[in-house]
C-alpha angles and dihedrals in degrees: 000000000000122000088244091055091046091051092049090052091053092047092052090048090050090058090055098049139054110232111223118214094203123062135172119216116197139178111174098196092062095032090242111164117156134168114216130189122191115171119207115265092023095099092283096144091055091042096053091046088051090049093050093048092050093050101035096036090226137076122274108273098243094176091066093071089230116149111243092207092059113089088198093058111120096246091061090057092059101060098098133203086030123071128197129192137171120247118225096177117014090189089071095052110111112216103014113215112262096221117069129183126184129192107219137180138184101285096225093045088050095051090045088055091049091048092053094044100043112017118018123100118254100010141067138023111345093183092074101025099088093051094046094047089049089051091051091049091051094044095048108030096162094051090044092051091050092047094051093043088056102038109007122238105311124219132174087263091061094058138069090231101084095163133114131054102290127105118257092250094055109121118241138171140233113241092246092055093044092054092047092050093049091050093049093047090051092047088054089055092245114155105244123236111273092253091059102029112121113256089234088066098040094051101024088238089169090060108030134046122231143182101242126233103193107202090215090065110004103162100101094044092047092048089054091048092048088053092050091050092043093234131125116270120248128172119262113261120232118229146122093057133144105236116251090236090063101038123117103219122219098225102140112114094218091052093048090049091056092046091049087057091051092048099036093124093048093048093048098043098041095040097226092156111217089349093281109082113098123222098228098165135077103256148160118259110197142150085271096057135263130313140163117275111275092025105082118205115262104255096180096094090053094059124231104341093158095232132113130175136220139162130231118186090345095306123114116237131192118236125186 
């Protein structure tokens, strides 16, 4: 089967399933029980393929058309003795695993990637673009009305960037309109599409503490996770990316200002200053902020949040 056919199979599967950001990986014989969180557009495709290969000791079977982000996909059910399952409501998990790992990425780099993949004209994944643009229009009617009054309803055919795999009549958005729609949707308390949802919300970073796996430099975090899962370490593969030559950069100051408002909590908690500073260390992400591993954030100024942090064999654990 061609790579194009394989990719189309995964896209169709993605429309049938709800990708869950939080997973629990267990293996009773070795007392392995780990909570993972991998937000969309934070390297999650590469991460889940890495996880499958580490647990199943073979590559993800791309020819099957199964969706790697779906914990109910058949390949995930065949990785004995390990089990994986998605978590709808972590608050109802009793007991909650004590080891938590979160894949994180610079918030503005992440939303730029999502914009290029799912919204921008001339690049990205046309299979999902029409649905996501329609969702933005419905979620932010005032911003959409203003955008179309100013520029009309854009399609690939209206631009000079006739590249990518979408039809020429596929709707798309200018970065300014995209940022305005996200901001309006958030102000209306609408839960954002998974590709744009702040990492704080996906992983409950304001309520749980994690060992971070920054996608910009994931080695230390992945080594810690491999140790927690009792599997050999391997580097994270790189795939499912829009090439730099075809990206539409978000470099307008007014657009960045709006996006910084949407991702204020992510920027503050993860300490990606101005959206450009990479977290290149193995650290603790908690409701109190971010710190290097072994130096827990000072929670005193946040009041009684009920969470403390400690490390055992280089891995962060949650203590209540």
